[in-house]
mmCIF file of C-alpha atoms and ligand atoms in Angstrom:
data_model
loop_
_atom_site.group_PDB
_atom_site.id
_atom_site.type_symbol
_atom_site.label_atom_id
_atom_site.label_comp_id
_atom_site.label_asym_id
_atom_site.label_seq_id
_atom_site.Cartn_x
_atom_site.Cartn_y
_atom_site.Cartn_z
ATOM 1 C CA MET A 1 95.017 109.377 89.492
ATOM 2 C CA LYS A 2 97.635 112.018 90.587
ATOM 3 C CA VAL A 3 99.366 114.768 88.403
ATOM 4 C CA ASN A 4 101.875 116.701 89.743
ATOM 5 C CA GLY A 5 101.382 115.337 93.223
ATOM 6 C CA THR A 6 98.105 116.263 92.901
ATOM 7 C CA PRO A 7 94.669 113.819 92.726
ATOM 8 C CA TYR A 8 92.604 114.102 90.199
ATOM 9 C CA ARG A 9 89.556 113.060 88.041
ATOM 10 C CA SER A 10 89.585 114.031 84.724
ATOM 11 C CA LEU A 11 86.028 115.394 85.867
ATOM 12 C CA TRP A 12 84.391 116.710 88.683
ATOM 13 C CA TRP A 13 81.609 118.678 90.163
ATOM 14 C CA ASP A 14 82.937 122.262 91.640
ATOM 15 C CA ASP A 15 80.539 122.733 94.763
ATOM 16 C CA GLN A 16 81.069 126.283 95.181
ATOM 17 C CA ALA A 17 80.616 127.362 91.601
ATOM 18 C CA GLN A 18 77.661 124.814 90.918
ATOM 19 C CA ALA A 19 79.306 123.544 87.402
ATOM 20 C CA LEU A 20 81.408 121.283 85.846
ATOM 21 C CA LYS A 21 85.013 121.283 85.734
ATOM 22 C CA ILE A 22 87.064 119.136 83.228
ATOM 23 C CA ILE A 23 90.739 118.433 82.039
ATOM 24 C CA ASP A 24 90.804 120.359 78.348
ATOM 25 C CA GLN A 25 92.531 117.480 76.829
ATOM 26 C CA ARG A 26 93.014 119.208 73.500
ATOM 27 C CA TRP A 27 96.636 120.696 75.670
ATOM 28 C CA LEU A 28 97.705 117.845 76.571
ATOM 29 C CA PRO A 29 100.650 116.870 76.990
ATOM 30 C CA HIS A 30 102.237 120.158 77.318
ATOM 31 C CA ASP A 31 99.902 121.571 78.889
ATOM 32 C CA PHE A 32 97.264 121.221 81.834
ATOM 33 C CA ARG A 33 94.291 123.109 81.563
ATOM 34 C CA ILE A 34 90.717 123.320 83.537
ATOM 35 C CA GLN A 35 87.925 124.125 81.895
ATOM 36 C CA GLN A 36 84.513 125.204 83.575
ATOM 37 C CA LEU A 37 81.647 124.266 81.411
ATOM 38 C CA ASP A 38 79.264 127.460 82.113
ATOM 39 C CA SER A 39 76.404 126.704 78.518
ATOM 40 C CA LEU A 40 74.768 123.967 77.179
ATOM 41 C CA ALA A 41 76.924 124.716 74.047
ATOM 42 C CA ASP A 42 80.002 124.512 76.282
ATOM 43 C CA TYR A 43 79.473 121.049 76.937
ATOM 44 C CA CYS A 44 78.588 120.082 73.322
ATOM 45 C CA THR A 45 81.484 121.538 72.390
ATOM 46 C CA ALA A 46 83.469 120.324 74.658
ATOM 47 C CA ILE A 47 82.761 116.736 73.511
ATOM 48 C CA ARG A 48 82.871 117.013 69.567
ATOM 49 C CA ASP A 49 85.620 119.409 69.561
ATOM 50 C CA MET A 50 87.526 116.386 72.082
ATOM 51 C CA HIS A 51 88.078 118.831 74.412
ATOM 52 C CA VAL A 52 86.946 115.581 77.058
ATOM 53 C CA ARG A 53 86.608 112.168 74.639
ATOM 54 C CA GLY A 54 87.530 107.997 75.757
ATOM 55 C CA ALA A 55 83.962 106.598 75.513
ATOM 56 C CA PRO A 56 83.208 106.243 79.757
ATOM 57 C CA LEU A 57 84.328 109.852 80.048
ATOM 58 C CA ILE A 58 82.196 111.000 77.043
ATOM 59 C CA GLY A 59 79.098 109.365 78.878
ATOM 60 C CA ALA A 60 79.438 111.109 81.993
ATOM 61 C CA THR A 61 80.000 114.325 80.525
ATOM 62 C CA ALA A 62 76.684 114.259 79.048
ATOM 63 C CA ALA A 63 74.814 112.925 82.012
ATOM 64 C CA TYR A 64 76.232 116.440 83.567
ATOM 65 C CA GLY A 65 75.225 118.109 80.356
ATOM 66 C CA MET A 66 71.546 116.614 81.538
ATOM 67 C CA ALA A 67 71.504 117.735 84.624
ATOM 68 C CA PHE A 68 73.115 121.666 83.727
ATOM 69 C CA ALA A 69 70.135 121.959 80.987
ATOM 70 C CA LEU A 70 67.589 120.849 83.708
ATOM 71 C CA ARG A 71 68.726 123.209 85.662
ATOM 72 C CA ARG A 72 67.676 125.994 83.724
ATOM 73 C CA HIS A 73 64.600 124.752 82.374
ATOM 74 C CA PRO A 74 63.037 121.280 83.795
ATOM 75 C CA SER A 75 60.745 120.772 81.035
ATOM 76 C CA GLY A 76 60.210 117.927 79.404
ATOM 77 C CA THR A 77 60.653 119.672 76.408
ATOM 78 C CA SER A 78 64.127 121.236 77.238
ATOM 79 C CA MET A 79 64.897 117.611 78.641
ATOM 80 C CA ASP A 80 64.965 116.616 75.024
ATOM 81 C CA GLU A 81 66.601 119.365 73.279
ATOM 82 C CA ALA A 82 69.802 118.592 75.785
ATOM 83 C CA TYR A 83 69.113 115.014 74.664
ATOM 84 C CA ASP A 84 69.592 115.576 71.446
ATOM 85 C CA ARG A 85 72.232 118.202 71.230
ATOM 86 C CA LEU A 86 74.696 116.071 73.337
ATOM 87 C CA HIS A 87 73.596 112.864 71.438
ATOM 88 C CA ALA A 88 74.433 114.945 68.428
ATOM 89 C CA THR A 89 77.932 115.646 69.094
ATOM 90 C CA ARG A 90 79.795 112.006 68.591
ATOM 91 C CA PRO A 91 78.238 109.018 66.892
ATOM 92 C CA THR A 92 80.734 106.023 67.925
ATOM 93 C CA ALA A 93 81.038 105.664 71.503
ATOM 94 C CA ILE A 94 77.879 104.096 72.735
ATOM 95 C CA ASN A 95 78.380 105.141 76.623
ATOM 96 C CA LEU A 96 76.842 108.645 75.706
ATOM 97 C CA ARG A 97 73.244 107.486 74.294
ATOM 98 C CA TRP A 98 73.967 105.183 76.946
ATOM 99 C CA ALA A 99 74.461 107.847 80.053
ATOM 100 C CA LEU A 100 71.968 109.866 78.265
ATOM 101 C CA ASP A 101 69.122 107.231 78.845
ATOM 102 C CA ARG A 102 70.090 106.450 81.405
ATOM 103 C CA VAL A 103 69.406 109.956 82.846
ATOM 104 C CA LYS A 104 66.226 110.416 80.909
ATOM 105 C CA ALA A 105 64.816 107.126 81.809
ATOM 106 C CA ALA A 106 64.929 107.952 85.484
ATOM 107 C CA ILE A 107 63.849 111.760 85.652
ATOM 108 C CA THR A 108 61.113 111.385 83.203
ATOM 109 C CA PRO A 109 58.805 110.489 85.704
ATOM 110 C CA LEU A 110 59.662 113.198 88.142
ATOM 111 C CA GLU A 111 57.764 116.486 89.270
ATOM 112 C CA PRO A 112 59.422 119.065 86.951
ATOM 113 C CA ARG A 113 60.599 121.033 89.834
ATOM 114 C CA ASP A 114 62.593 117.667 91.200
ATOM 115 C CA ARG A 115 64.297 116.879 87.777
ATOM 116 C CA ALA A 116 67.437 119.157 87.665
ATOM 117 C CA ALA A 117 68.549 117.697 91.515
ATOM 118 C CA ALA A 118 67.925 114.188 90.835
ATOM 119 C CA ALA A 119 70.052 114.034 87.016
ATOM 120 C CA LEU A 120 72.721 115.503 88.994
ATOM 121 C CA ALA A 121 72.884 112.703 91.370
ATOM 122 C CA LEU A 122 72.884 110.318 88.739
ATOM 123 C CA ALA A 123 75.519 111.977 86.854
ATOM 124 C CA HIS A 124 77.945 111.986 90.159
ATOM 125 C CA GLU A 125 76.486 108.298 90.512
ATOM 126 C CA ILE A 126 77.789 107.415 86.720
ATOM 127 C CA ALA A 127 80.626 109.042 87.685
ATOM 128 C CA ASP A 128 81.616 107.393 90.720
ATOM 129 C CA GLU A 129 80.548 103.730 88.893
ATOM 130 C CA ASP A 130 82.733 104.416 85.940
ATOM 131 C CA VAL A 131 85.672 104.282 88.699
ATOM 132 C CA GLU A 132 84.821 101.457 90.785
ATOM 133 C CA ILE A 133 84.276 99.868 87.470
ATOM 134 C CA ASN A 134 87.591 100.052 86.059
ATOM 135 C CA ARG A 135 89.223 99.445 89.169
ATOM 136 C CA CYS A 136 87.692 95.305 89.304
ATOM 137 C CA ILE A 137 88.812 95.795 84.906
ATOM 138 C CA GLY A 138 92.271 96.340 87.060
ATOM 139 C CA LEU A 139 92.133 93.724 88.914
ATOM 140 C CA HIS A 140 91.027 91.239 86.324
ATOM 141 C CA GLY A 141 93.147 92.004 83.783
ATOM 142 C CA LEU A 142 96.187 92.294 86.527
ATOM 143 C CA ALA A 143 95.621 88.454 86.843
ATOM 144 C CA LEU A 144 96.146 88.025 83.043
ATOM 145 C CA ILE A 145 99.547 90.184 83.266
ATOM 146 C CA ARG A 146 100.643 88.260 86.670
ATOM 147 C CA ALA A 147 100.102 84.987 84.664
ATOM 148 C CA ILE A 148 102.658 86.263 81.901
ATOM 149 C CA ALA A 149 104.986 87.555 83.807
ATOM 150 C CA GLU A 150 105.433 84.139 86.016
ATOM 151 C CA THR A 151 106.392 82.932 82.930
ATOM 152 C CA LYS A 152 109.607 84.706 82.517
ATOM 153 C CA PRO A 153 112.776 84.966 84.378
ATOM 154 C CA ALA A 154 112.725 86.766 87.595
ATOM 155 C CA GLY A 155 112.827 90.590 87.200
ATOM 156 C CA GLU A 156 112.144 90.625 83.401
ATOM 157 C CA PRO A 157 109.588 92.873 82.161
ATOM 158 C CA VAL A 158 106.048 92.101 80.634
ATOM 159 C CA ARG A 159 105.829 93.892 77.425
ATOM 160 C CA LEU A 160 102.375 95.272 76.711
ATOM 161 C CA LEU A 161 101.363 97.146 73.815
ATOM 162 C CA THR A 162 98.159 99.862 73.993
ATOM 163 C CA HIS A 163 96.789 101.678 71.417
ATOM 164 C CA CYS A 164 95.387 105.259 71.962
ATOM 165 C CA ASN A 165 94.133 106.707 74.967
ATOM 166 C CA ALA A 166 91.941 104.076 76.964
ATOM 167 C CA GLY A 167 93.401 105.473 80.308
ATOM 168 C CA TRP A 168 92.333 107.653 83.520
ATOM 169 C CA LEU A 169 91.865 110.887 80.963
ATOM 170 C CA ALA A 170 89.657 108.680 78.754
ATOM 171 C CA THR A 171 87.037 107.692 81.714
ATOM 172 C CA VAL A 172 86.692 109.078 84.971
ATOM 173 C CA ASP A 173 89.864 107.493 86.885
ATOM 174 C CA TRP A 174 91.809 104.726 86.424
ATOM 175 C CA GLY A 175 91.258 104.415 82.380
ATOM 176 C CA THR A 176 90.427 100.869 80.839
ATOM 177 C CA ALA A 177 93.149 99.467 79.176
ATOM 178 C CA THR A 178 95.624 101.181 81.423
ATOM 179 C CA SER A 179 93.894 99.910 85.186
ATOM 180 C CA PRO A 180 95.856 96.464 84.474
ATOM 181 C CA MET A 181 98.622 98.620 84.026
ATOM 182 C CA TYR A 182 98.430 100.274 86.834
ATOM 183 C CA HIS A 183 97.332 97.627 88.895
ATOM 184 C CA ALA A 184 100.043 94.883 87.755
ATOM 185 C CA HIS A 185 102.500 97.993 88.523
ATOM 186 C CA ASP A 186 101.592 98.829 91.855
ATOM 187 C CA ALA A 187 101.929 95.565 92.649
ATOM 188 C CA GLY A 188 105.750 95.270 91.963
ATOM 189 C CA LEU A 189 105.365 93.076 88.468
ATOM 190 C CA PRO A 190 108.251 94.894 85.975
ATOM 191 C CA LEU A 191 106.000 96.459 82.771
ATOM 192 C CA HIS A 192 107.077 98.336 79.301
ATOM 193 C CA VAL A 193 104.596 99.392 77.768
ATOM 194 C CA TRP A 194 104.814 100.147 73.701
ATOM 195 C CA VAL A 195 102.695 103.196 73.216
ATOM 196 C CA ASP A 196 101.101 103.690 69.551
ATOM 197 C CA GLU A 197 101.477 106.995 68.741
ATOM 198 C CA THR A 198 97.732 107.273 67.224
ATOM 199 C CA ARG A 199 97.484 109.184 64.140
ATOM 200 C CA PRO A 200 95.712 111.826 63.377
ATOM 201 C CA ARG A 201 95.554 112.869 66.990
ATOM 202 C CA ASN A 202 98.138 111.077 68.481
ATOM 203 C CA GLN A 203 96.142 109.994 71.790
ATOM 204 C CA GLY A 204 99.151 107.824 72.336
ATOM 205 C CA ALA A 205 100.805 111.322 73.738
ATOM 206 C CA LEU A 206 98.133 111.675 76.185
ATOM 207 C CA THR A 207 98.804 107.723 77.209
ATOM 208 C CA ALA A 208 102.739 108.106 77.536
ATOM 209 C CA TRP A 209 101.832 110.944 79.926
ATOM 210 C CA GLU A 210 100.071 109.184 81.939
ATOM 211 C CA LEU A 211 102.505 106.277 82.597
ATOM 212 C CA GLY A 212 105.237 108.343 83.128
ATOM 213 C CA SER A 213 103.397 110.351 85.913
ATOM 214 C CA HIS A 214 102.637 107.058 87.435
ATOM 215 C CA GLY A 215 106.558 105.528 86.407
ATOM 216 C CA ILE A 216 105.357 102.776 84.287
ATOM 217 C CA SER A 217 108.190 102.260 81.624
ATOM 218 C CA HIS A 218 106.963 103.114 78.028
ATOM 219 C CA SER A 219 108.222 104.124 74.350
ATOM 220 C CA TYR A 220 106.176 105.939 72.009
ATOM 221 C CA ILE A 221 105.890 104.365 68.863
ATOM 222 C CA THR A 222 104.507 105.177 65.495
ATOM 223 C CA ASP A 223 101.615 103.254 64.579
ATOM 224 C CA ASN A 224 102.873 100.924 62.198
ATOM 225 C CA ALA A 225 105.845 99.831 64.051
ATOM 226 C CA GLY A 226 103.498 97.210 66.088
ATOM 227 C CA GLY A 227 103.347 94.271 63.498
ATOM 228 C CA HIS A 228 107.276 94.966 63.509
ATOM 229 C CA LEU A 229 107.577 94.461 67.121
ATOM 230 C CA MET A 230 105.255 91.299 67.152
ATOM 231 C CA GLN A 231 107.367 89.746 64.763
ATOM 232 C CA GLN A 232 110.718 90.270 67.022
ATOM 233 C CA GLY A 233 108.551 88.481 69.718
ATOM 234 C CA LEU A 234 109.363 91.985 71.695
ATOM 235 C CA VAL A 235 105.181 92.317 72.600
ATOM 236 C CA ASP A 236 103.893 89.290 74.802
ATOM 237 C CA MET A 237 100.358 91.401 74.988
ATOM 238 C CA VAL A 238 97.888 93.704 73.852
ATOM 239 C CA ILE A 239 95.331 95.272 75.355
ATOM 240 C CA THR A 240 93.264 98.420 73.617
ATOM 241 C CA GLY A 241 89.487 100.158 74.894
ATOM 242 C CA THR A 242 86.779 99.981 73.005
ATOM 243 C CA ASP A 243 84.333 102.641 72.395
ATOM 244 C CA ARG A 244 81.299 100.074 71.557
ATOM 245 C CA THR A 245 81.442 96.263 71.534
ATOM 246 C CA THR A 246 78.521 94.028 70.182
ATOM 247 C CA ARG A 247 76.530 91.444 71.837
ATOM 248 C CA ARG A 248 78.461 89.084 69.726
ATOM 249 C CA GLY A 249 81.763 90.616 70.888
ATOM 250 C CA ASP A 250 83.121 92.711 67.694
ATOM 251 C CA VAL A 251 84.946 95.491 69.003
ATOM 252 C CA CYS A 252 85.053 99.152 67.205
ATOM 253 C CA ASN A 253 87.913 100.800 68.819
ATOM 254 C CA LYS A 254 90.066 103.827 67.901
ATOM 255 C CA ILE A 255 91.139 103.619 64.172
ATOM 256 C CA GLY A 256 94.188 101.497 63.076
ATOM 257 C CA THR A 257 92.969 99.185 66.737
ATOM 258 C CA TYR A 258 91.979 96.473 63.473
ATOM 259 C CA LEU A 259 95.258 96.055 61.978
ATOM 260 C CA LYS A 260 96.812 95.601 65.649
ATOM 261 C CA ALA A 261 94.577 92.556 66.337
ATOM 262 C CA LEU A 262 95.916 91.352 62.652
ATOM 263 C CA ALA A 263 99.260 91.753 63.230
ATOM 264 C CA ALA A 264 98.767 89.714 66.911
ATOM 265 C CA ARG A 265 97.061 87.075 65.242
ATOM 266 C CA ASP A 266 99.534 86.332 62.971
ATOM 267 C CA ASN A 267 102.340 85.792 65.751
ATOM 268 C CA ASP A 268 99.969 84.146 68.665
ATOM 269 C CA VAL A 269 99.947 87.598 70.618
ATOM 270 C CA PRO A 270 97.034 87.867 72.829
ATOM 271 C CA PHE A 271 94.805 90.671 72.209
ATOM 272 C CA TYR A 272 93.066 91.706 74.702
ATOM 273 C CA VAL A 273 90.166 94.285 74.815
ATOM 274 C CA ALA A 274 89.401 96.663 78.396
ATOM 275 C CA LEU A 275 85.514 97.691 78.777
ATOM 276 C CA PRO A 276 83.161 99.086 81.053
ATOM 277 C CA SER A 277 79.692 97.453 80.419
ATOM 278 C CA PRO A 278 78.270 100.130 79.423
ATOM 279 C CA THR A 279 80.431 99.877 76.163
ATOM 280 C CA ILE A 280 78.129 96.860 75.515
ATOM 281 C CA ASP A 281 75.764 97.879 72.660
ATOM 282 C CA TRP A 282 73.014 95.008 73.078
ATOM 283 C CA THR A 283 70.912 96.219 70.116
ATOM 284 C CA VAL A 284 73.871 95.758 67.716
ATOM 285 C CA ALA A 285 75.065 92.164 66.835
ATOM 286 C CA ASP A 286 77.520 93.005 63.626
ATOM 287 C CA GLY A 287 79.742 95.815 64.309
ATOM 288 C CA LEU A 288 80.941 96.213 60.243
ATOM 289 C CA ALA A 289 77.211 96.206 58.859
ATOM 290 C CA GLU A 290 75.617 98.680 62.491
ATOM 291 C CA ILE A 291 77.775 100.937 63.968
ATOM 292 C CA PRO A 292 78.220 104.255 62.676
ATOM 293 C CA ILE A 293 82.103 105.205 62.057
ATOM 294 C CA GLU A 294 82.791 108.855 62.945
ATOM 295 C CA ASP A 295 84.237 110.864 59.849
ATOM 296 C CA ARG A 296 86.246 113.766 61.686
ATOM 297 C CA PRO A 297 87.359 116.746 60.015
ATOM 298 C CA GLU A 298 90.164 116.558 57.231
ATOM 299 C CA ARG A 299 92.633 118.970 59.287
ATOM 300 C CA GLU A 300 92.512 116.694 61.912
ATOM 301 C CA ILE A 301 95.229 114.964 58.971
ATOM 302 C CA THR A 302 96.473 117.495 57.361
ATOM 303 C CA HIS A 303 97.683 118.793 60.480
ATOM 304 C CA VAL A 304 99.657 118.142 63.306
ATOM 305 C CA GLN A 305 99.653 119.575 66.738
ATOM 306 C CA GLY A 306 102.742 120.061 68.788
ATOM 307 C CA ARG A 307 105.337 122.234 70.534
ATOM 308 C CA ASP A 308 108.169 124.334 69.910
ATOM 309 C CA SER A 309 110.141 127.296 71.325
ATOM 310 C CA ARG A 310 107.601 129.735 71.142
ATOM 311 C CA GLY A 311 104.328 127.227 72.239
ATOM 312 C CA ILE A 312 102.049 125.005 70.796
ATOM 313 C CA ALA A 313 101.745 125.072 67.407
ATOM 314 C CA MET A 314 99.166 123.587 64.379
ATOM 315 C CA VAL A 315 101.729 122.872 61.611
ATOM 316 C CA GLN A 316 100.855 121.413 58.301
ATOM 317 C CA VAL A 317 102.062 118.234 57.088
ATOM 318 C CA THR A 318 100.715 118.018 53.377
ATOM 319 C CA PRO A 319 100.668 119.658 50.195
ATOM 320 C CA ASP A 320 98.205 122.642 49.946
ATOM 321 C CA GLY A 321 94.862 121.779 48.497
ATOM 322 C CA THR A 322 95.334 117.334 49.104
ATOM 323 C CA PRO A 323 91.992 116.408 50.633
ATOM 324 C CA GLY A 324 92.663 114.316 53.620
ATOM 325 C CA GLY A 325 90.226 111.418 54.676
ATOM 326 C CA ASN A 326 89.525 110.824 58.276
ATOM 327 C CA PRO A 327 87.527 107.614 59.638
ATOM 328 C CA ALA A 328 87.688 107.847 63.437
ATOM 329 C CA PHE A 329 87.252 104.257 63.994
ATOM 330 C CA ASP A 330 87.132 100.710 63.097
ATOM 331 C CA VAL A 331 85.653 97.037 63.758
ATOM 332 C CA THR A 332 87.986 94.228 64.907
ATOM 333 C CA PRO A 333 85.913 91.151 64.581
ATOM 334 C CA ALA A 334 85.157 89.136 67.652
ATOM 335 C CA ARG A 335 87.530 86.238 65.941
ATOM 336 C CA LEU A 336 90.558 88.386 65.947
ATOM 337 C CA VAL A 337 90.146 89.058 70.218
ATOM 338 C CA THR A 338 91.532 86.660 72.938
ATOM 339 C CA GLY A 339 89.045 88.325 75.511
ATOM 340 C CA LEU A 340 87.365 90.832 76.719
ATOM 341 C CA ILE A 341 88.374 91.846 80.483
ATOM 342 C CA THR A 342 85.450 93.775 82.264
ATOM 343 C CA GLU A 343 84.018 94.356 85.464
ATOM 344 C CA ARG A 344 82.708 90.952 86.248
ATOM 345 C CA GLY A 345 85.600 88.982 84.835
ATOM 346 C CA VAL A 346 87.261 88.224 81.473
ATOM 347 C CA CYS A 347 85.422 86.541 79.254
ATOM 348 C CA GLU A 348 85.365 84.882 75.568
ATOM 349 C CA ALA A 349 84.397 87.661 72.031
ATOM 350 C CA SER A 350 81.158 86.136 71.948
ATOM 351 C CA GLU A 351 77.100 86.032 72.587
ATOM 352 C CA ALA A 352 78.042 83.391 75.231
ATOM 353 C CA GLY A 353 81.444 84.993 77.048
ATOM 354 C CA LEU A 354 79.165 88.789 77.027
ATOM 355 C CA ALA A 355 76.075 86.199 78.335
ATOM 356 C CA GLY A 356 77.609 84.794 80.985
ATOM 357 C CA LEU A 357 79.113 88.277 82.646
ATOM 358 C CA PHE A 358 76.130 89.686 82.123
ATOM 359 C CA PRO A 359 72.830 87.633 82.140
ATOM 360 C CA GLU A 360 70.339 90.205 83.058
ATOM 361 C CA MET A 361 71.753 92.760 80.443
ATOM 362 C CA ALA A 362 71.616 90.486 77.590
ATOM 363 C CA ALA A 363 67.933 88.939 78.473
ATOM 364 C CA GLN A 364 66.654 92.576 77.991
HETATM 365 O O1 MRU B 1 88.773 109.643 69.721
HETATM 366 P P1 MRU B 1 88.605 109.377 70.988
HETATM 367 O O2 MRU B 1 90.311 109.369 71.377
HETATM 368 O O3 MRU B 1 87.389 109.947 72.135
HETATM 369 O O4 MRU B 1 88.867 107.641 71.202
HETATM 370 C C1 MRU B 1 89.380 107.156 72.393
HETATM 371 C C2 MRU B 1 89.411 105.819 71.904
HETATM 372 O O5 MRU B 1 89.341 104.948 70.888
HETATM 373 C C3 MRU B 1 89.535 104.887 73.318
HETATM 374 O O6 MRU B 1 90.821 103.958 73.273
HETATM 375 C C4 MRU B 1 88.309 104.305 73.465
HETATM 376 O O7 MRU B 1 87.497 105.417 73.732
HETATM 377 C C5 MRU B 1 88.099 103.551 74.851
HETATM 378 S S1 MRU B 1 88.408 105.154 76.382
HETATM 379 C C6 MRU B 1 88.205 103.764 77.790
#
């Protein structure tokens, strides 16, 4: 995607520096800062403190983190240490474990001297695959948006609602929930996107920044506004991302997603979830019982970041001493999900639906 006319991915390997460059998302939408990761600690901090975020991007970053660690020390012990340190950074998004497992399985049989180059090549492959997967998700989602557009008078926009940032910043490119929006806009379909602010970290501001840069009409709304907009008939379709999807189609995504799904069901608004297949955890059936929900620091609740005339500032919103509670994700049961938009097509949120599209993965 383009930032001020220049094409960017959300991370890239700098051949000259022989290092990974990331967009440090903590400063967006106000400041566009690029960071180079120069140590395993840098990789871990970048994921834990959300310089990079979003399930697919966390996975790709971790793959490069393994490659980085093996350049320094290609032994099995150092590979295991890198795996454990990266894996401990964030517990909910399954792409992290998926990417680490994939790199580890590929390099374990190799001679130590061959491991670093193989891990780097695989990290590049994972990043490129993510871009292609998300492009395909966009094409399948476009068909759904087009079907809604065809029911409307010419020129009337399809009104979408999205939660958090499942945009190109949360992936290597295109995004998951946003890819259908970019494809629909590029195909000339009129759109308007309601963007949930997504407290506490306001990832909706990242989505607004992305959509604005791409020229897509949107409004930034409070998390509490979605139900009202649906009651007023102002939402044609909800599309969110997911950090982990169970084999039965339960969806674990940013906190607040479940409430949007409930409101959508009550108002007969289709609720779709866009996901790349690495986000499916085939080892888990019941999302509520089995997915670990990340508890994040209470300062994310008691304080909020914004910009004033002096620059970016953090201000306290709660009385001194009031404790905050910060569960970062929730689970939307499959029964509330109209459909899953994957790189292989759209399916029912169920074991049969997912297995129909990914039989080789379901069988493992
Ligand atoms: O805590 P974050 O910002 O990493 O959470 C991100 C989300 O919940 C996204 O919506 C999800 O990862 C899907 S990203 C394509």
